[in-house]
């Protein structure tokens, strides 16, 4: 399984590369944004580990550029910037998960395994539907009442998880652990921010409303 690490700190690169290779991953390395983007577009990777602060082109821009060409490859942001705003910015750019430095390799490995496993599952053929909302797992197209809706990679993952668990009340912790694989302060509002993003796209101009708030408990998707 091929992994691309885009990181400019030699010590971090050596640490991550050695650990992944010991787990039988094949690892390519880029030390700047432009080289990383070039490799990402040339080769089919199972996962990309991407630092935010990079020479030539920062990780946010690199992530956005990758997503213009490849909506499927999992991207794990690896950075020292860990505020809620930083997390939202990284995920908005198209990243699937966000790990702050310093970190333990066991945590990185758990994220890598979870992202690649979820990517493999989501590539299974088929469609998910609820009411007049349809999610095509092959093309990643989302439509409601026949109208195409453009979602970011993270919004798509959130919607997919909601539909796979339709009718079930999902807590913020549940969403953090299963959509983001993030374990940070539950006072963070990243889940609420993304639920609102999703509502504005799939509910605002349609009826019936599908995403409902269950006060004190979380959210539920149901017709």
PDB file of C-alpha atoms in Angstrom:
ATOM      1  CA  UNK A   1       0.000   0.000   0.000  1.00  0.00           C
ATOM      2  CA  UNK A   2       1.551   3.321  -1.116  1.00  0.00           C
ATOM      3  CA  UNK A   3       1.589   6.383   1.136  1.00  0.00           C
ATOM      4  CA  UNK A   4       2.817   9.873   0.226  1.00  0.00           C
ATOM      5  CA  UNK A   5       4.266  12.014   3.038  1.00  0.00           C
ATOM      6  CA  UNK A   6       4.500  15.742   2.247  1.00  0.00           C
ATOM      7  CA  UNK A   7       6.505  17.229   5.140  1.00  0.00           C
ATOM      8  CA  UNK A   8       9.504  19.556   5.352  1.00  0.00           C
ATOM      9  CA  UNK A   9      10.842  18.577   8.798  1.00  0.00           C
ATOM     10  CA  UNK A  10      13.492  15.854   8.285  1.00  0.00           C
ATOM     11  CA  UNK A  11      13.071  14.420  11.784  1.00  0.00           C
ATOM     12  CA  UNK A  12       9.311  14.053  11.359  1.00  0.00           C
ATOM     13  CA  UNK A  13       9.780  12.533   7.900  1.00  0.00           C
ATOM     14  CA  UNK A  14      12.296   9.987   9.199  1.00  0.00           C
ATOM     15  CA  UNK A  15      10.045   9.089  12.151  1.00  0.00           C
ATOM     16  CA  UNK A  16       6.889   8.668  10.052  1.00  0.00           C
ATOM     17  CA  UNK A  17       8.599   6.927   7.134  1.00  0.00           C
ATOM     18  CA  UNK A  18      10.408   4.383   9.336  1.00  0.00           C
ATOM     19  CA  UNK A  19       7.247   3.593  11.283  1.00  0.00           C
ATOM     20  CA  UNK A  20       5.087   3.125   8.190  1.00  0.00           C
ATOM     21  CA  UNK A  21       7.700   1.017   6.432  1.00  0.00           C
ATOM     22  CA  UNK A  22       7.862  -1.255   9.478  1.00  0.00           C
ATOM     23  CA  UNK A  23       4.111  -1.751   8.983  1.00  0.00           C
ATOM     24  CA  UNK A  24       4.728  -2.788   5.342  1.00  0.00           C
ATOM     25  CA  UNK A  25       3.655   0.492   3.740  1.00  0.00           C
ATOM     26  CA  UNK A  26       5.596   1.835   0.768  1.00  0.00           C
ATOM     27  CA  UNK A  27       6.422   5.484   1.441  1.00  0.00           C
ATOM     28  CA  UNK A  28       7.254   8.334  -0.943  1.00  0.00           C
ATOM     29  CA  UNK A  29       8.395  11.672   0.483  1.00  0.00           C
ATOM     30  CA  UNK A  30       8.175  15.270  -0.722  1.00  0.00           C
ATOM     31  CA  UNK A  31       9.782  18.103   1.248  1.00  0.00           C
ATOM     32  CA  UNK A  32       7.841  20.990  -0.328  1.00  0.00           C
ATOM     33  CA  UNK A  33       4.326  21.658  -1.539  1.00  0.00           C
ATOM     34  CA  UNK A  34       4.956  21.794  -5.266  1.00  0.00           C
ATOM     35  CA  UNK A  35       6.861  18.508  -5.340  1.00  0.00           C
ATOM     36  CA  UNK A  36       4.199  16.902  -3.175  1.00  0.00           C
ATOM     37  CA  UNK A  37       1.415  18.052  -5.478  1.00  0.00           C
ATOM     38  CA  UNK A  38       3.284  16.765  -8.514  1.00  0.00           C
ATOM     39  CA  UNK A  39       3.730  13.317  -6.947  1.00  0.00           C
ATOM     40  CA  UNK A  40       0.113  13.223  -5.751  1.00  0.00           C
ATOM     41  CA  UNK A  41      -1.140  13.809  -9.282  1.00  0.00           C
ATOM     42  CA  UNK A  42       1.255  11.351 -10.914  1.00  0.00           C
ATOM     43  CA  UNK A  43       0.743   8.276  -8.734  1.00  0.00           C
ATOM     44  CA  UNK A  44      -2.183   6.422  -7.207  1.00  0.00           C
ATOM     45  CA  UNK A  45      -1.734   6.604  -3.413  1.00  0.00           C
ATOM     46  CA  UNK A  46      -3.761   4.856  -0.728  1.00  0.00           C
ATOM     47  CA  UNK A  47      -3.199   7.841   1.600  1.00  0.00           C
ATOM     48  CA  UNK A  48      -1.501  11.235   1.704  1.00  0.00           C
ATOM     49  CA  UNK A  49      -0.009  12.643   4.921  1.00  0.00           C
ATOM     50  CA  UNK A  50       0.211  16.402   4.419  1.00  0.00           C
ATOM     51  CA  UNK A  51       1.798  19.115   6.572  1.00  0.00           C
ATOM     52  CA  UNK A  52       0.180  22.559   6.545  1.00  0.00           C
ATOM     53  CA  UNK A  53       3.298  24.751   6.736  1.00  0.00           C
ATOM     54  CA  UNK A  54       5.425  23.913   3.701  1.00  0.00           C
ATOM     55  CA  UNK A  55       7.906  25.665   1.395  1.00  0.00           C
ATOM     56  CA  UNK A  56       6.684  26.820  -2.038  1.00  0.00           C
ATOM     57  CA  UNK A  57       3.000  26.038  -1.499  1.00  0.00           C
ATOM     58  CA  UNK A  58       1.259  25.550   1.853  1.00  0.00           C
ATOM     59  CA  UNK A  59      -0.643  22.397   2.699  1.00  0.00           C
ATOM     60  CA  UNK A  60      -4.070  24.034   2.472  1.00  0.00           C
ATOM     61  CA  UNK A  61      -3.442  25.039  -1.146  1.00  0.00           C
ATOM     62  CA  UNK A  62      -1.887  21.663  -1.965  1.00  0.00           C
ATOM     63  CA  UNK A  63      -4.923  19.884  -0.524  1.00  0.00           C
ATOM     64  CA  UNK A  64      -7.303  22.047  -2.539  1.00  0.00           C
ATOM     65  CA  UNK A  65      -5.304  21.402  -5.715  1.00  0.00           C
ATOM     66  CA  UNK A  66      -5.290  17.643  -5.105  1.00  0.00           C
ATOM     67  CA  UNK A  67      -9.053  17.658  -4.609  1.00  0.00           C
ATOM     68  CA  UNK A  68      -9.562  19.315  -8.001  1.00  0.00           C
ATOM     69  CA  UNK A  69      -8.215  16.132  -9.565  1.00  0.00           C
ATOM     70  CA  UNK A  70      -8.825  13.406  -6.982  1.00  0.00           C
ATOM     71  CA  UNK A  71     -11.808  13.372  -4.623  1.00  0.00           C
ATOM     72  CA  UNK A  72     -11.155   9.861  -3.354  1.00  0.00           C
ATOM     73  CA  UNK A  73      -7.647   9.658  -1.881  1.00  0.00           C
ATOM     74  CA  UNK A  74      -7.722  10.056   1.929  1.00  0.00           C
ATOM     75  CA  UNK A  75      -5.701  13.058   3.153  1.00  0.00           C
ATOM     76  CA  UNK A  76      -4.422  13.326   6.724  1.00  0.00           C
ATOM     77  CA  UNK A  77      -3.312  16.812   7.778  1.00  0.00           C
ATOM     78  CA  UNK A  78      -0.248  16.715  10.041  1.00  0.00           C
ATOM     79  CA  UNK A  79       0.532  20.042  11.696  1.00  0.00           C
ATOM     80  CA  UNK A  80       1.379  22.030  14.803  1.00  0.00           C
ATOM     81  CA  UNK A  81      -1.715  24.202  14.273  1.00  0.00           C
ATOM     82  CA  UNK A  82      -4.510  22.729  16.364  1.00  0.00           C
ATOM     83  CA  UNK A  83      -7.195  25.305  17.140  1.00  0.00           C
ATOM     84  CA  UNK A  84     -10.789  24.692  16.071  1.00  0.00           C
ATOM     85  CA  UNK A  85     -10.384  27.304  13.340  1.00  0.00           C
ATOM     86  CA  UNK A  86      -7.266  25.545  12.052  1.00  0.00           C
ATOM     87  CA  UNK A  87      -9.068  22.195  12.051  1.00  0.00           C
ATOM     88  CA  UNK A  88     -12.048  23.627  10.151  1.00  0.00           C
ATOM     89  CA  UNK A  89      -9.753  25.330   7.611  1.00  0.00           C
ATOM     90  CA  UNK A  90      -7.887  22.096   7.009  1.00  0.00           C
ATOM     91  CA  UNK A  91     -11.042  20.031   6.637  1.00  0.00           C
ATOM     92  CA  UNK A  92     -12.640  22.704   4.451  1.00  0.00           C
ATOM     93  CA  UNK A  93      -9.706  22.411   2.070  1.00  0.00           C
ATOM     94  CA  UNK A  94     -10.603  18.761   1.530  1.00  0.00           C
ATOM     95  CA  UNK A  95      -8.671  16.897   4.232  1.00  0.00           C
ATOM     96  CA  UNK A  96     -10.295  13.845   5.817  1.00  0.00           C
ATOM     97  CA  UNK A  97      -8.585  13.982   9.197  1.00  0.00           C
ATOM     98  CA  UNK A  98      -6.322  16.269  11.231  1.00  0.00           C
ATOM     99  CA  UNK A  99      -3.515  15.234  13.597  1.00  0.00           C
ATOM    100  CA  UNK A 100      -1.597  17.808  15.626  1.00  0.00           C
ATOM    101  CA  UNK A 101       2.086  17.679  16.532  1.00  0.00           C
ATOM    102  CA  UNK A 102       3.593  16.315  18.693  1.00  0.00           C
ATOM    103  CA  UNK A 103       1.956  12.923  18.290  1.00  0.00           C
ATOM    104  CA  UNK A 104       2.647   9.285  19.054  1.00  0.00           C
ATOM    105  CA  UNK A 105       3.192   6.968  16.101  1.00  0.00           C
ATOM    106  CA  UNK A 106       0.476   4.622  17.406  1.00  0.00           C
ATOM    107  CA  UNK A 107      -2.043   7.435  16.990  1.00  0.00           C
ATOM    108  CA  UNK A 108      -0.835   8.235  13.481  1.00  0.00           C
ATOM    109  CA  UNK A 109      -1.008   4.561  12.538  1.00  0.00           C
ATOM    110  CA  UNK A 110      -4.546   4.262  13.906  1.00  0.00           C
ATOM    111  CA  UNK A 111      -5.604   7.245  11.774  1.00  0.00           C
ATOM    112  CA  UNK A 112      -3.897   5.801   8.691  1.00  0.00           C
ATOM    113  CA  UNK A 113      -5.618   2.445   9.132  1.00  0.00           C
ATOM    114  CA  UNK A 114      -9.017   4.021   9.776  1.00  0.00           C
ATOM    115  CA  UNK A 115      -8.799   6.311   6.744  1.00  0.00           C
ATOM    116  CA  UNK A 116      -7.669   3.598   4.337  1.00  0.00           C
ATOM    117  CA  UNK A 117     -10.275   1.166   5.674  1.00  0.00           C
ATOM    118  CA  UNK A 118     -13.075   3.714   5.331  1.00  0.00           C
ATOM    119  CA  UNK A 119     -11.873   4.642   1.854  1.00  0.00           C
ATOM    120  CA  UNK A 120     -12.055   1.006   0.784  1.00  0.00           C
ATOM    121  CA  UNK A 121     -15.557   0.636   2.201  1.00  0.00           C
ATOM    122  CA  UNK A 122     -16.838   3.845   0.639  1.00  0.00           C
ATOM    123  CA  UNK A 123     -15.612   2.719  -2.762  1.00  0.00           C
ATOM    124  CA  UNK A 124     -18.032  -0.193  -2.696  1.00  0.00           C
ATOM    125  CA  UNK A 125     -20.562   0.188  -5.482  1.00  0.00           C
ATOM    126  CA  UNK A 126     -24.082   1.355  -4.816  1.00  0.00           C
ATOM    127  CA  UNK A 127     -26.265   4.263  -3.843  1.00  0.00           C
ATOM    128  CA  UNK A 128     -27.618   5.543  -0.562  1.00  0.00           C
ATOM    129  CA  UNK A 129     -31.026   7.235  -0.471  1.00  0.00           C
ATOM    130  CA  UNK A 130     -33.348   8.883   2.000  1.00  0.00           C
ATOM    131  CA  UNK A 131     -36.502  10.677   0.865  1.00  0.00           C
ATOM    132  CA  UNK A 132     -35.546  12.427  -2.405  1.00  0.00           C
ATOM    133  CA  UNK A 133     -31.851  12.643  -1.475  1.00  0.00           C
ATOM    134  CA  UNK A 134     -29.507  10.307  -3.347  1.00  0.00           C
ATOM    135  CA  UNK A 135     -25.791   9.685  -2.735  1.00  0.00           C
ATOM    136  CA  UNK A 136     -23.860   7.833  -5.421  1.00  0.00           C
ATOM    137  CA  UNK A 137     -20.896   6.096  -3.789  1.00  0.00           C
ATOM    138  CA  UNK A 138     -19.187   5.445  -7.121  1.00  0.00           C
ATOM    139  CA  UNK A 139     -19.234   8.961  -8.578  1.00  0.00           C
ATOM    140  CA  UNK A 140     -19.539  10.811  -5.234  1.00  0.00           C
ATOM    141  CA  UNK A 141     -22.468  12.713  -6.750  1.00  0.00           C
ATOM    142  CA  UNK A 142     -25.191  13.982  -4.407  1.00  0.00           C
ATOM    143  CA  UNK A 143     -28.616  14.994  -5.694  1.00  0.00           C
ATOM    144  CA  UNK A 144     -31.887  16.079  -4.130  1.00  0.00           C
ATOM    145  CA  UNK A 145     -35.062  16.238  -6.185  1.00  0.00           C
ATOM    146  CA  UNK A 146     -32.769  15.692  -9.160  1.00  0.00           C
ATOM    147  CA  UNK A 147     -30.693  18.798  -8.371  1.00  0.00           C
ATOM    148  CA  UNK A 148     -26.922  18.260  -8.123  1.00  0.00           C
ATOM    149  CA  UNK A 149     -25.440  19.385  -4.789  1.00  0.00           C
ATOM    150  CA  UNK A 150     -21.726  20.117  -4.484  1.00  0.00           C
ATOM    151  CA  UNK A 151     -20.157  18.908  -1.237  1.00  0.00           C
ATOM    152  CA  UNK A 152     -16.605  19.015   0.083  1.00  0.00           C
ATOM    153  CA  UNK A 153     -14.932  15.696   0.886  1.00  0.00           C
ATOM    154  CA  UNK A 154     -15.655  16.090   4.595  1.00  0.00           C
ATOM    155  CA  UNK A 155     -19.280  17.121   4.021  1.00  0.00           C
ATOM    156  CA  UNK A 156     -19.705  14.021   1.845  1.00  0.00           C
ATOM    157  CA  UNK A 157     -18.257  11.785   4.570  1.00  0.00           C
ATOM    158  CA  UNK A 158     -20.550  13.351   7.167  1.00  0.00           C
ATOM    159  CA  UNK A 159     -23.619  12.892   4.966  1.00  0.00           C
ATOM    160  CA  UNK A 160     -22.667   9.290   4.173  1.00  0.00           C
ATOM    161  CA  UNK A 161     -22.347   8.505   7.876  1.00  0.00           C
ATOM    162  CA  UNK A 162     -25.690  10.167   8.610  1.00  0.00           C
ATOM    163  CA  UNK A 163     -27.464   8.141   5.910  1.00  0.00           C
ATOM    164  CA  UNK A 164     -25.854   4.868   6.942  1.00  0.00           C
ATOM    165  CA  UNK A 165     -27.213   5.588  10.432  1.00  0.00           C
ATOM    166  CA  UNK A 166     -30.530   7.191   9.440  1.00  0.00           C
ATOM    167  CA  UNK A 167     -33.045   7.313  12.255  1.00  0.00           C
ATOM    168  CA  UNK A 168     -30.315   6.979  14.877  1.00  0.00           C
ATOM    169  CA  UNK A 169     -29.448   9.885  17.171  1.00  0.00           C
ATOM    170  CA  UNK A 170     -25.728  10.586  16.748  1.00  0.00           C
ATOM    171  CA  UNK A 171     -23.838  12.440  19.455  1.00  0.00           C
ATOM    172  CA  UNK A 172     -21.051  14.912  18.707  1.00  0.00           C
ATOM    173  CA  UNK A 173     -18.567  12.388  20.114  1.00  0.00           C
ATOM    174  CA  UNK A 174     -19.926   9.694  17.800  1.00  0.00           C
ATOM    175  CA  UNK A 175     -19.515  11.979  14.787  1.00  0.00           C
ATOM    176  CA  UNK A 176     -16.018  13.070  15.823  1.00  0.00           C
ATOM    177  CA  UNK A 177     -14.841   9.491  16.268  1.00  0.00           C
ATOM    178  CA  UNK A 178     -16.416   8.059  13.116  1.00  0.00           C
ATOM    179  CA  UNK A 179     -16.297  10.889  10.578  1.00  0.00           C
ATOM    180  CA  UNK A 180     -13.152  12.692  11.687  1.00  0.00           C
ATOM    181  CA  UNK A 181     -11.432  10.072  13.896  1.00  0.00           C
ATOM    182  CA  UNK A 182     -10.583  13.077  16.062  1.00  0.00           C
ATOM    183  CA  UNK A 183     -10.185  13.027  19.819  1.00  0.00           C
ATOM    184  CA  UNK A 184     -10.061  16.573  21.093  1.00  0.00           C
ATOM    185  CA  UNK A 185     -11.932  18.779  23.550  1.00  0.00           C
ATOM    186  CA  UNK A 186     -15.660  18.183  23.146  1.00  0.00           C
ATOM    187  CA  UNK A 187     -16.197  21.917  23.612  1.00  0.00           C
ATOM    188  CA  UNK A 188     -14.948  22.264  20.021  1.00  0.00           C
ATOM    189  CA  UNK A 189     -17.739  23.278  17.652  1.00  0.00           C
ATOM    190  CA  UNK A 190     -16.318  21.635  14.515  1.00  0.00           C
ATOM    191  CA  UNK A 191     -19.217  19.139  14.353  1.00  0.00           C
ATOM    192  CA  UNK A 192     -21.857  21.866  14.671  1.00  0.00           C
ATOM    193  CA  UNK A 193     -20.100  23.936  12.012  1.00  0.00           C
ATOM    194  CA  UNK A 194     -20.141  21.077   9.516  1.00  0.00           C
ATOM    195  CA  UNK A 195     -23.705  20.032  10.301  1.00  0.00           C
ATOM    196  CA  UNK A 196     -24.743  23.617   9.526  1.00  0.00           C
ATOM    197  CA  UNK A 197     -22.740  23.538   6.273  1.00  0.00           C
ATOM    198  CA  UNK A 198     -24.553  20.334   5.310  1.00  0.00           C
ATOM    199  CA  UNK A 199     -27.968  21.657   6.274  1.00  0.00           C
ATOM    200  CA  UNK A 200     -27.475  24.746   4.134  1.00  0.00           C
ATOM    201  CA  UNK A 201     -26.785  22.533   1.135  1.00  0.00           C
ATOM    202  CA  UNK A 202     -29.233  19.630   1.454  1.00  0.00           C
ATOM    203  CA  UNK A 203     -32.065  21.083   3.579  1.00  0.00           C
ATOM    204  CA  UNK A 204     -32.294  24.853   3.186  1.00  0.00           C
ATOM    205  CA  UNK A 205     -34.096  24.900  -0.170  1.00  0.00           C
ATOM    206  CA  UNK A 206     -35.888  21.554   0.160  1.00  0.00           C
ATOM    207  CA  UNK A 207     -38.690  19.835   2.056  1.00  0.00           C
ATOM    208  CA  UNK A 208     -38.960  17.785   4.135  1.00  0.00           C
ATOM    209  CA  UNK A 209     -35.992  18.742   6.310  1.00  0.00           C
ATOM    210  CA  UNK A 210     -33.738  15.754   6.867  1.00  0.00           C
ATOM    211  CA  UNK A 211     -31.201  16.725   9.554  1.00  0.00           C
ATOM    212  CA  UNK A 212     -32.757  17.354  12.952  1.00  0.00           C
ATOM    213  CA  UNK A 213     -31.263  18.520  16.261  1.00  0.00           C
ATOM    214  CA  UNK A 214     -32.050  16.448  19.336  1.00  0.00           C
ATOM    215  CA  UNK A 215     -31.434  18.898  22.162  1.00  0.00           C
ATOM    216  CA  UNK A 216     -28.810  17.715  24.603  1.00  0.00           C
ATOM    217  CA  UNK A 217     -28.133  14.549  22.615  1.00  0.00           C
ATOM    218  CA  UNK A 218     -26.914  15.323  19.089  1.00  0.00           C
ATOM    219  CA  UNK A 219     -28.334  15.016  15.576  1.00  0.00           C
ATOM    220  CA  UNK A 220     -30.480  12.589  13.610  1.00  0.00           C
ATOM    221  CA  UNK A 221     -31.129  12.246   9.872  1.00  0.00           C
ATOM    222  CA  UNK A 222     -34.650  11.162   9.026  1.00  0.00           C
ATOM    223  CA  UNK A 223     -37.415  12.053   6.602  1.00  0.00           C
TER     224      UNK A 223
END
